Amino acid sequence: MVHSAIIKKSIFKYKTCANFGKRNHLSTAYPFYNFGVAMIKDIQLKLINLAKERIFYTAKSVSQIAFELGFKYPQHFNRMFKKNTGFTPIEYRNLN
């Protein structure tokens, strides 16, 4: 069995539970069913915190930041950011 601390530490670089499972020769459902929604929420919160730093402290476009964080489409990043912060990335940048 894979140790939960190792999974929680390395899951962030894979962005999703399914990618983590594939890369570690596990069922793509293994991380989700063993660690649940909390793991997905943890990944999202880490992405959001990283995004907040990049939005606030760099002049990069929101699209650039989204791609750097592994999002295929900036719209998905915008939706997740607003759902977790209550602000769009542009609104968050303008809070300064």
Tab-separated table of C-alpha atoms in Angstrom:
chain	number	residue	atom	x	y	z
A	1	MET	CA	0.000	0.000	0.000
A	2	VAL	CA	1.220	3.472	-0.832
A	3	HIS	CA	1.817	5.700	2.192
A	4	SER	CA	-0.687	8.582	2.371
A	5	ALA	CA	1.953	11.230	3.202
A	6	ILE	CA	3.877	10.358	0.030
A	7	ILE	CA	0.722	10.578	-2.019
A	8	LYS	CA	-0.304	13.910	-0.523
A	9	LYS	CA	3.170	15.347	-1.097
A	10	SER	CA	3.515	14.202	-4.714
A	11	ILE	CA	-0.093	14.493	-5.906
A	12	PHE	CA	0.293	18.229	-6.496
A	13	LYS	CA	2.704	17.756	-9.366
A	14	TYR	CA	0.225	15.468	-11.130
A	15	LYS	CA	-2.722	17.901	-10.770
A	16	THR	CA	-5.359	15.124	-10.639
A	17	CYS	CA	-5.921	11.878	-8.802
A	18	ALA	CA	-6.167	10.011	-12.120
A	19	ASN	CA	-2.784	11.289	-13.352
A	20	PHE	CA	-1.210	10.333	-10.038
A	21	GLY	CA	-2.601	6.808	-10.348
A	22	LYS	CA	-1.350	6.397	-13.925
A	23	ARG	CA	2.152	7.681	-13.160
A	24	ASN	CA	2.519	5.419	-10.136
A	25	HIS	CA	1.125	2.278	-11.747
A	26	LEU	CA	-2.010	2.323	-9.657
A	27	SER	CA	-5.620	2.268	-10.646
A	28	THR	CA	-6.592	5.776	-11.711
A	29	ALA	CA	-9.319	5.566	-9.064
A	30	TYR	CA	-6.969	4.463	-6.239
A	31	PRO	CA	-6.064	7.912	-4.857
A	32	PHE	CA	-9.643	9.150	-5.035
A	33	TYR	CA	-11.238	6.132	-3.381
A	34	ASN	CA	-8.563	5.896	-0.701
A	35	PHE	CA	-8.244	9.587	0.087
A	36	GLY	CA	-11.470	10.982	-1.311
A	37	VAL	CA	-12.698	14.462	-1.998
A	38	ALA	CA	-10.281	15.881	0.561
A	39	MET	CA	-7.394	15.062	-1.775
A	40	ILE	CA	-9.038	16.824	-4.706
A	41	LYS	CA	-9.781	19.850	-2.522
A	42	ASP	CA	-6.174	19.842	-1.293
A	43	ILE	CA	-4.887	19.900	-4.870
A	44	GLN	CA	-7.229	22.760	-5.759
A	45	LEU	CA	-6.243	24.804	-2.710
A	46	LYS	CA	-2.547	24.407	-3.487
A	47	LEU	CA	-3.175	25.486	-7.082
A	48	ILE	CA	-5.247	28.453	-5.924
A	49	ASN	CA	-2.574	29.605	-3.459
A	50	LEU	CA	0.095	29.380	-6.144
A	51	ALA	CA	-2.187	31.214	-8.581
A	52	LYS	CA	-2.863	33.985	-6.047
A	53	GLU	CA	0.867	34.614	-5.700
A	54	ARG	CA	1.418	34.701	-9.438
A	55	ILE	CA	-1.611	36.900	-10.106
A	56	PHE	CA	-0.732	39.363	-7.380
A	57	TYR	CA	3.059	39.545	-7.764
A	58	THR	CA	3.638	39.126	-11.509
A	59	ALA	CA	2.470	40.924	-14.624
A	60	LYS	CA	1.773	37.654	-16.444
A	61	SER	CA	-1.590	37.265	-18.101
A	62	VAL	CA	-4.188	35.046	-16.478
A	63	SER	CA	-3.927	32.703	-19.473
A	64	GLN	CA	-0.166	32.357	-18.989
A	65	ILE	CA	-0.640	31.571	-15.320
A	66	ALA	CA	-3.354	29.031	-16.110
A	67	PHE	CA	-1.107	27.218	-18.596
A	68	GLU	CA	1.840	27.276	-16.173
A	69	LEU	CA	-0.332	25.637	-13.543
A	70	GLY	CA	-1.274	22.863	-15.940
A	71	PHE	CA	-4.714	23.953	-17.104
A	72	LYS	CA	-5.506	23.095	-20.697
A	73	TYR	CA	-8.058	25.906	-20.966
A	74	PRO	CA	-7.924	29.250	-19.105
A	75	GLN	CA	-11.716	29.147	-18.693
A	76	HIS	CA	-11.390	26.092	-16.426
A	77	PHE	CA	-8.810	27.920	-14.335
A	78	ASN	CA	-11.044	31.025	-14.104
A	79	ARG	CA	-14.021	28.929	-12.998
A	80	MET	CA	-12.046	27.065	-10.326
A	81	PHE	CA	-10.423	30.283	-9.073
A	82	LYS	CA	-13.758	32.088	-8.708
A	83	LYS	CA	-15.396	29.072	-7.066
A	84	ASN	CA	-12.644	28.955	-4.437
A	85	THR	CA	-12.015	32.671	-3.847
A	86	GLY	CA	-15.226	34.441	-4.817
A	87	PHE	CA	-13.278	36.591	-7.298
A	88	THR	CA	-12.226	36.169	-10.892
A	89	PRO	CA	-8.446	36.254	-11.356
A	90	ILE	CA	-8.692	39.784	-12.809
A	91	GLU	CA	-10.820	40.992	-9.875
A	92	TYR	CA	-8.276	39.477	-7.489
A	93	ARG	CA	-5.416	41.262	-9.248
A	94	ASN	CA	-7.288	44.584	-9.023
A	95	LEU	CA	-7.704	44.258	-5.232
A	96	ASN	CA	-4.173	45.639	-4.902
